[in-house]
Amino acid sequence: MLKNDARLSHLRSWLTRDLGWRIGQITVASADASFRRYFRVSRGDVDPAAWAPRADTLILMDAPPGKEDVGPYLKVTALLEQAGAHVPHVHAFDAKRGFIAMEDLGNTQYLTLLRSGRGVDNLYGEALTTLANIQVRGLRAAASLEPYDRAPLERELNLMPEWFLGKHLRLDLTPEERAILTVTNEFLINEALLQPQVFVHRDFHSRNLMVLPSGGPGVIDFQDALRGPIGYDLVSLLKDCYISWSRERVERWVRGYRRVLGNLGANIGDSEYQFMRWFDVIGVQRHIKVLGIFCRLWYRDGKIGYLDDLPLVLSYVLDACQRYPELVEFGRWLEWRVSTQLPLANAREKEAPQRRKTRVTRKARPKSRPKSRPKTRTRKKTPKKVKAKAKVRAKVRAKVRKVVRKARRVLKAKARKVGKRVGKKVARRNTKARRTARPRLKRRHK
């Protein structure tokens, strides 16, 4: 595969001709959820003088122009290094061709050690320390990032109805169900905008944290960083889409992190309850987005492995919805309409590639079959049997229509109640927030 890879040939030429480096073997390091690819190049028996400083291996990023832009990666790398995070140091880059040669942080992800169960508290302690540095020491740096405001939040929330509900579960949503989604999305966006705004990595989880021999995590995949809610990266880490922990343990970590931020002078809210609410509610927004992204990775990019993580992500949403009155009805709707369909949809899609393979092999078989194979006779169905089957089908359809009508009536009634109830609560909450915000502004001017 690598021999006929045109991009890799250009990458090798850049290293040897343009940079003048002598390189050893190039192997595939990893590929992420985008068009970027990563290769590991070893020094081998090459003289260190003809190699990048203090490194036996390097990681090469291939980001095809037109599909990926290395500019944000280079910018955020510099900002995170200033904040004290250990990110891959960039040795050389060619922004036009989409090539970067950077420090190799190894290939041991946090997820590998966390699944073994060894040193879990120590690993999370180091990760939370790094996150605190990013959010507090990186506060000035966050000012140069794009805001995680209404437009990106709304765009991310719309991924779920398109890819998860429509494409994966094949649900045809009624106007009432779309109203429930609209009201819930509005609530989640307003809550996100009310949180203190900090440097947000956006994917601060166990697959993007590398275990380093020197201690502390190496941080990767940060090029999409924005300035946004304080609870976002915390929920990415502690409500990880690839591994889960008990609620009691998660709450203990959240309380400890809040104390650390408070000691560093950060805005941690008026109470532990408020900070935990920030954490849970922004988690609903993130996990709704992830449901859509994981399905898109399969249907658009052919990466089926992410479907296995959908049940855990949905369970996070259902759990958080039970804890806050504004989300209870949305959670009930998900449980009734969505959660029962997910196992069936996953099973169907996992069988689909197998069905495609069998179709291909069946088409190829007739060439090898003998020409003199006798034709099999098919029995003709009598008119009576055809009529009987048609009657049965008609009865089944009538029953299905009856059940669907009844379900729609019930759902319409529930949706109206939910829309009125949640709409009033959101309006009251927004009014209260405005009233409390005005006196504060006046006091500051005085």
Tab-separated table of C-alpha atoms in Angstrom, residues 69-389:
chain	number	residue	atom	x	y	z
A	69	ASP	CA	-5.498	22.908	6.829
A	70	VAL	CA	-2.345	22.676	8.988
A	71	GLY	CA	-2.534	26.387	9.902
A	72	PRO	CA	-4.811	25.915	12.968
A	73	TYR	CA	-2.650	23.002	14.162
A	74	LEU	CA	0.519	25.111	14.095
A	75	LYS	CA	-1.224	28.031	15.817
A	76	VAL	CA	-2.730	25.959	18.637
A	77	THR	CA	0.558	24.063	19.127
A	78	ALA	CA	2.290	27.337	19.992
A	79	LEU	CA	-0.540	28.436	22.316
A	80	LEU	CA	-0.592	25.139	24.238
A	81	GLU	CA	3.205	25.104	24.619
A	82	GLN	CA	2.946	28.570	26.198
A	83	ALA	CA	0.283	27.238	28.605
A	84	GLY	CA	2.634	24.468	29.780
A	85	ALA	CA	0.998	21.497	28.038
A	86	HIS	CA	3.266	18.838	26.544
A	87	VAL	CA	2.302	18.825	22.866
A	88	PRO	CA	4.394	17.414	19.978
A	89	HIS	CA	7.122	19.943	19.226
A	90	VAL	CA	7.180	20.920	15.535
A	91	HIS	CA	10.629	20.451	13.925
A	92	ALA	CA	9.645	21.450	10.372
A	93	PHE	CA	6.539	22.086	8.273
A	94	ASP	CA	5.313	22.914	4.772
A	95	ALA	CA	1.893	24.521	5.107
A	96	LYS	CA	1.215	24.640	1.338
A	97	ARG	CA	1.749	20.917	0.867
A	98	GLY	CA	0.236	19.950	4.239
A	99	PHE	CA	3.332	18.298	5.760
A	100	ILE	CA	4.553	18.532	9.379
A	101	ALA	CA	7.516	16.764	11.020
A	102	MET	CA	7.049	16.709	14.789
A	103	GLU	CA	8.076	15.115	18.063
A	104	ASP	CA	7.069	11.492	18.616
A	105	LEU	CA	5.115	11.094	21.866
A	106	GLY	CA	5.031	7.303	21.554
A	107	ASN	CA	2.060	5.051	20.874
A	108	THR	CA	0.734	4.282	24.377
A	109	GLN	CA	-2.630	5.966	24.761
A	110	TYR	CA	-4.194	6.694	28.145
A	111	LEU	CA	-7.017	4.361	27.101
A	112	THR	CA	-4.673	1.340	27.071
A	113	LEU	CA	-3.613	1.800	30.709
A	114	LEU	CA	-7.069	2.858	31.900
A	115	ARG	CA	-8.576	-0.360	30.555
A	116	SER	CA	-6.005	-2.343	32.516
A	117	GLY	CA	-7.216	-0.619	35.703
A	118	ARG	CA	-3.699	0.217	36.930
A	119	GLY	CA	-2.992	3.677	38.365
A	120	VAL	CA	-6.293	5.158	37.237
A	121	ASP	CA	-6.427	7.919	39.876
A	122	ASN	CA	-2.812	8.890	39.204
A	123	LEU	CA	-3.410	9.088	35.438
A	124	TYR	CA	-6.495	11.250	35.868
A	125	GLY	CA	-4.689	13.415	38.432
A	126	GLU	CA	-1.968	14.245	35.885
A	127	ALA	CA	-4.506	14.806	33.112
A	128	LEU	CA	-6.564	17.159	35.301
A	129	THR	CA	-3.429	19.109	36.267
A	130	THR	CA	-2.648	19.575	32.556
A	131	LEU	CA	-6.241	20.657	31.881
A	132	ALA	CA	-6.115	23.197	34.737
A	133	ASN	CA	-2.955	24.717	33.223
A	134	ILE	CA	-4.630	24.947	29.821
A	135	GLN	CA	-7.755	26.618	31.259
A	136	VAL	CA	-6.008	29.025	33.662
A	137	ARG	CA	-2.559	29.718	32.172
A	138	GLY	CA	-4.058	29.570	28.688
A	139	LEU	CA	-6.819	32.104	29.446
A	140	ARG	CA	-5.046	34.912	27.556
A	141	ALA	CA	-4.243	32.557	24.687
A	142	ALA	CA	-7.942	31.662	24.474
A	143	ALA	CA	-8.691	35.250	23.454
A	144	SER	CA	-7.020	34.565	20.078
A	145	LEU	CA	-9.266	31.553	19.394
A	146	GLU	CA	-12.618	31.608	17.616
A	147	PRO	CA	-15.611	31.605	20.021
A	148	TYR	CA	-17.559	28.433	20.697
A	149	ASP	CA	-20.762	30.413	20.346
A	150	ARG	CA	-24.278	29.796	19.062
A	151	ALA	CA	-23.348	28.976	15.442
A	152	PRO	CA	-20.956	26.026	16.103
A	153	LEU	CA	-23.063	24.758	19.009
A	154	GLU	CA	-26.210	24.691	16.877
A	155	ARG	CA	-24.369	23.137	13.921
A	156	GLU	CA	-23.077	20.314	16.142
A	157	LEU	CA	-26.484	19.631	17.705
A	158	ASN	CA	-28.021	19.271	14.225
A	159	LEU	CA	-25.695	16.352	13.466
A	160	MET	CA	-27.763	14.000	15.623
A	161	PRO	CA	-31.127	14.279	13.796
A	162	GLU	CA	-29.408	14.053	10.405
A	163	TRP	CA	-26.938	11.179	10.911
A	164	PHE	CA	-28.024	9.331	14.067
A	165	LEU	CA	-31.828	9.573	13.984
A	166	GLY	CA	-32.341	9.823	10.225
A	167	LYS	CA	-29.494	7.900	8.604
A	168	HIS	CA	-28.714	5.287	11.271
A	169	LEU	CA	-32.030	4.656	13.055
A	170	ARG	CA	-34.105	5.550	9.959
A	171	LEU	CA	-36.657	7.468	12.035
A	172	ASP	CA	-39.138	9.765	10.342
A	173	LEU	CA	-39.629	12.514	12.925
A	174	THR	CA	-43.026	14.149	13.366
A	175	PRO	CA	-43.352	17.953	13.705
A	176	GLU	CA	-43.948	17.453	17.448
A	177	GLU	CA	-40.718	15.469	17.829
A	178	ARG	CA	-38.786	18.121	15.937
A	179	ALA	CA	-40.265	20.687	18.323
A	180	ILE	CA	-38.888	18.706	21.299
A	181	LEU	CA	-35.432	18.756	19.691
A	182	THR	CA	-35.653	22.495	18.978
A	183	VAL	CA	-36.630	23.358	22.558
A	184	THR	CA	-33.893	21.098	23.990
A	185	ASN	CA	-31.232	22.521	21.672
A	186	GLU	CA	-32.172	26.073	22.643
A	187	PHE	CA	-31.857	25.205	26.323
A	188	LEU	CA	-28.450	23.542	25.828
A	189	ILE	CA	-27.072	26.474	23.800
A	190	ASN	CA	-28.203	29.044	26.382
A	191	GLU	CA	-26.655	27.002	29.203
A	192	ALA	CA	-23.346	26.703	27.333
A	193	LEU	CA	-23.148	30.454	26.737
A	194	LEU	CA	-23.741	31.186	30.443
A	195	GLN	CA	-20.627	29.232	31.510
A	196	PRO	CA	-17.212	30.920	32.019
A	197	GLN	CA	-15.337	30.888	28.695
A	198	VAL	CA	-11.886	29.264	28.598
A	199	PHE	CA	-9.441	27.524	26.232
A	200	VAL	CA	-11.295	24.418	24.935
A	201	HIS	CA	-9.336	21.531	23.353
A	202	ARG	CA	-12.664	19.932	22.225
A	203	ASP	CA	-11.373	16.325	22.260
A	204	PHE	CA	-9.561	16.047	25.586
A	205	HIS	CA	-10.069	12.305	26.124
A	206	SER	CA	-8.176	9.037	26.617
A	207	ARG	CA	-7.329	8.495	22.932
A	208	ASN	CA	-5.753	11.935	22.619
A	209	LEU	CA	-3.639	11.708	25.789
A	210	MET	CA	-0.345	9.819	25.488
A	211	VAL	CA	1.551	8.194	28.369
A	212	LEU	CA	5.050	9.702	28.573
A	213	PRO	CA	8.082	8.226	30.396
A	214	SER	CA	8.849	11.685	31.816
A	215	GLY	CA	5.410	11.876	33.476
A	216	GLY	CA	2.348	13.914	32.637
A	217	PRO	CA	0.258	13.284	29.519
A	218	GLY	CA	1.263	14.220	26.003
A	219	VAL	CA	-1.621	16.057	24.333
A	220	ILE	CA	-2.523	15.514	20.651
A	221	ASP	CA	-5.360	16.252	18.161
A	222	PHE	CA	-6.019	19.795	19.374
A	223	GLN	CA	-6.246	21.707	16.079
A	224	ASP	CA	-10.005	22.380	16.455
A	225	ALA	CA	-9.585	24.329	19.727
A	226	LEU	CA	-12.027	27.166	20.460
A	227	ARG	CA	-12.855	29.566	23.300
A	228	GLY	CA	-15.838	28.049	25.078
A	229	PRO	CA	-17.532	26.574	28.198
A	230	ILE	CA	-15.375	25.642	31.186
A	231	GLY	CA	-17.062	22.240	31.600
A	232	TYR	CA	-16.518	20.999	28.025
A	233	ASP	CA	-13.019	19.470	28.213
A	234	LEU	CA	-13.700	18.188	31.736
A	235	VAL	CA	-16.709	16.190	30.536
A	236	SER	CA	-14.724	14.954	27.501
A	237	LEU	CA	-12.196	13.462	29.912
A	238	LEU	CA	-14.399	12.134	32.727
A	239	LYS	CA	-17.398	11.063	30.609
A	240	ASP	CA	-15.156	9.534	27.961
A	241	CYS	CA	-16.881	8.039	24.907
A	242	TYR	CA	-14.521	5.011	25.007
A	243	ILE	CA	-14.455	4.111	28.725
A	244	SER	CA	-16.796	4.790	31.655
A	245	TRP	CA	-16.591	5.129	35.447
A	246	SER	CA	-19.126	5.122	38.285
A	247	ARG	CA	-21.028	8.340	38.967
A	248	GLU	CA	-19.593	8.470	42.487
A	249	ARG	CA	-16.018	8.382	41.173
A	250	VAL	CA	-16.708	10.978	38.488
A	251	GLU	CA	-18.268	13.375	41.008
A	252	ARG	CA	-15.230	12.986	43.278
A	253	TRP	CA	-12.899	13.905	40.410
A	254	VAL	CA	-15.088	16.898	39.445
A	255	ARG	CA	-15.145	18.250	43.016
A	256	GLY	CA	-11.358	17.875	43.300
A	257	TYR	CA	-10.840	19.653	39.981
A	258	ARG	CA	-13.093	22.516	41.073
A	259	ARG	CA	-10.928	23.014	44.183
A	260	VAL	CA	-7.773	23.109	42.043
A	261	LEU	CA	-9.288	25.729	39.714
A	262	GLY	CA	-10.451	27.775	42.702
A	263	ASN	CA	-6.943	27.810	44.163
A	264	LEU	CA	-5.644	29.084	40.813
A	265	GLY	CA	-8.156	31.937	40.808
A	266	ALA	CA	-10.529	30.668	38.125
A	267	ASN	CA	-14.288	31.282	38.010
A	268	ILE	CA	-15.773	28.106	39.542
A	269	GLY	CA	-19.359	29.235	40.084
A	270	ASP	CA	-21.293	29.905	43.295
A	271	SER	CA	-21.519	26.299	44.492
A	272	GLU	CA	-20.557	22.699	43.812
A	273	TYR	CA	-24.060	22.114	42.457
A	274	GLN	CA	-23.694	24.873	39.861
A	275	PHE	CA	-20.299	23.548	38.720
A	276	MET	CA	-21.705	20.004	38.491
A	277	ARG	CA	-24.657	21.350	36.504
A	278	TRP	CA	-22.252	23.048	34.062
A	279	PHE	CA	-20.420	19.733	33.737
A	280	ASP	CA	-23.547	17.594	33.126
A	281	VAL	CA	-25.463	19.931	30.828
A	282	ILE	CA	-22.548	20.680	28.485
A	283	GLY	CA	-22.006	16.914	28.484
A	284	VAL	CA	-25.466	16.449	26.955
A	285	GLN	CA	-24.552	18.888	24.175
A	286	ARG	CA	-21.229	17.124	23.526
A	287	HIS	CA	-22.684	13.616	23.510
A	288	ILE	CA	-25.588	14.585	21.238
A	289	LYS	CA	-22.965	15.892	18.816
A	290	VAL	CA	-20.895	12.692	19.151
A	291	LEU	CA	-23.909	10.496	18.329
A	292	GLY	CA	-24.112	12.293	14.998
A	293	ILE	CA	-20.355	12.304	14.339
A	294	PHE	CA	-19.881	8.584	15.066
A	295	CYS	CA	-22.658	7.721	12.594
A	296	ARG	CA	-21.241	10.098	9.998
A	297	LEU	CA	-17.849	8.391	10.318
A	298	TRP	CA	-19.507	5.150	9.229
A	299	TYR	CA	-21.900	6.340	6.507
A	300	ARG	CA	-19.617	8.963	4.983
A	301	ASP	CA	-16.095	7.701	5.730
A	302	GLY	CA	-16.617	3.932	6.067
A	303	LYS	CA	-15.317	3.675	9.678
A	304	ILE	CA	-17.689	1.160	11.266
A	305	GLY	CA	-15.820	0.738	14.581
A	306	TYR	CA	-17.386	3.864	16.097
A	307	LEU	CA	-20.870	2.258	16.061
A	308	ASP	CA	-19.800	0.089	19.038
A	309	ASP	CA	-19.373	3.250	21.140
A	310	LEU	CA	-22.881	4.612	20.473
A	311	PRO	CA	-24.626	2.778	23.384
A	312	LEU	CA	-22.227	4.291	25.967
A	313	VAL	CA	-22.635	7.788	24.505
A	314	LEU	CA	-26.440	7.483	24.542
A	315	SER	CA	-26.359	6.229	28.147
A	316	TYR	CA	-24.509	9.420	29.182
A	317	VAL	CA	-27.284	11.535	27.648
A	318	LEU	CA	-30.068	9.535	29.320
A	319	ASP	CA	-28.350	9.671	32.727
A	320	ALA	CA	-27.837	13.452	32.617
A	321	CYS	CA	-31.418	14.084	31.440
A	322	GLN	CA	-32.778	12.343	34.547
A	323	ARG	CA	-30.895	14.770	36.823
A	324	TYR	CA	-32.280	18.103	35.579
A	325	PRO	CA	-35.996	18.966	35.214
A	326	GLU	CA	-35.467	20.909	31.979
A	327	LEU	CA	-34.227	17.718	30.272
A	328	VAL	CA	-36.516	15.069	31.808
A	329	GLU	CA	-39.068	15.014	28.979
A	330	PHE	CA	-36.343	14.920	26.325
A	331	GLY	CA	-34.774	11.966	28.149
A	332	ARG	CA	-38.114	10.132	28.281
A	333	TRP	CA	-38.603	10.656	24.563
A	334	LEU	CA	-35.102	9.295	23.846
A	335	GLU	CA	-35.757	6.261	26.015
A	336	TRP	CA	-39.119	5.503	24.412
A	337	ARG	CA	-38.343	6.327	20.762
A	338	VAL	CA	-34.574	5.936	20.333
A	339	SER	CA	-32.855	3.604	22.792
A	340	THR	CA	-34.842	0.530	21.687
A	341	GLN	CA	-33.928	1.116	18.031
A	342	LEU	CA	-30.152	1.461	18.513
A	343	PRO	CA	-29.237	-2.250	18.985
A	344	LEU	CA	-31.283	-3.174	15.900
A	345	ALA	CA	-29.641	-0.467	13.773
A	346	ASN	CA	-26.131	-1.466	14.894
A	347	ALA	CA	-26.809	-5.138	14.118
A	348	ARG	CA	-28.208	-4.254	10.693
A	349	GLU	CA	-25.180	-2.160	9.718
A	350	LYS	CA	-22.659	-4.745	10.934
A	351	GLU	CA	-24.345	-7.368	8.785
A	352	ALA	CA	-24.440	-5.052	5.753
A	353	PRO	CA	-20.754	-5.452	4.730
A	354	GLN	CA	-21.153	-9.243	4.962
A	355	ARG	CA	-24.238	-9.119	2.735
A	356	ARG	CA	-22.341	-7.035	0.172
A	357	LYS	CA	-19.546	-9.630	0.076
A	358	THR	CA	-21.980	-12.490	-0.500
A	359	ARG	CA	-23.650	-10.579	-3.327
A	360	VAL	CA	-20.308	-10.105	-5.070
A	361	THR	CA	-19.348	-13.783	-4.766
A	362	ARG	CA	-22.758	-14.930	-6.013
A	363	LYS	CA	-22.421	-12.808	-9.144
A	364	ALA	CA	-19.008	-14.291	-9.879
A	365	ARG	CA	-20.087	-17.946	-9.457
A	366	PRO	CA	-22.177	-18.555	-12.620
A	367	LYS	CA	-19.052	-18.479	-14.831
A	368	SER	CA	-17.694	-21.634	-13.178
A	369	ARG	CA	-21.033	-23.488	-13.238
A	370	PRO	CA	-21.600	-26.169	-15.904
A	371	LYS	CA	-23.720	-24.997	-18.840
A	372	SER	CA	-25.785	-28.190	-18.854
A	373	ARG	CA	-27.190	-27.578	-15.374
A	374	PRO	CA	-30.907	-28.450	-15.380
A	375	LYS	CA	-33.364	-25.659	-14.717
A	376	THR	CA	-35.431	-25.928	-11.586
A	377	ARG	CA	-39.193	-25.732	-11.986
A	378	THR	CA	-41.122	-23.240	-9.946
A	379	ARG	CA	-44.620	-23.956	-8.774
A	380	LYS	CA	-47.255	-21.501	-9.830
A	381	LYS	CA	-49.334	-20.077	-7.024
A	382	THR	CA	-53.080	-20.623	-7.343
A	383	PRO	CA	-55.365	-17.549	-7.297
A	384	LYS	CA	-56.925	-18.652	-3.971
A	385	LYS	CA	-53.560	-18.670	-2.181
A	386	VAL	CA	-52.653	-15.268	-3.632
A	387	LYS	CA	-55.950	-13.777	-2.439
A	388	ALA	CA	-55.556	-15.274	1.050
A	389	LYS	CA	-52.061	-13.842	1.414
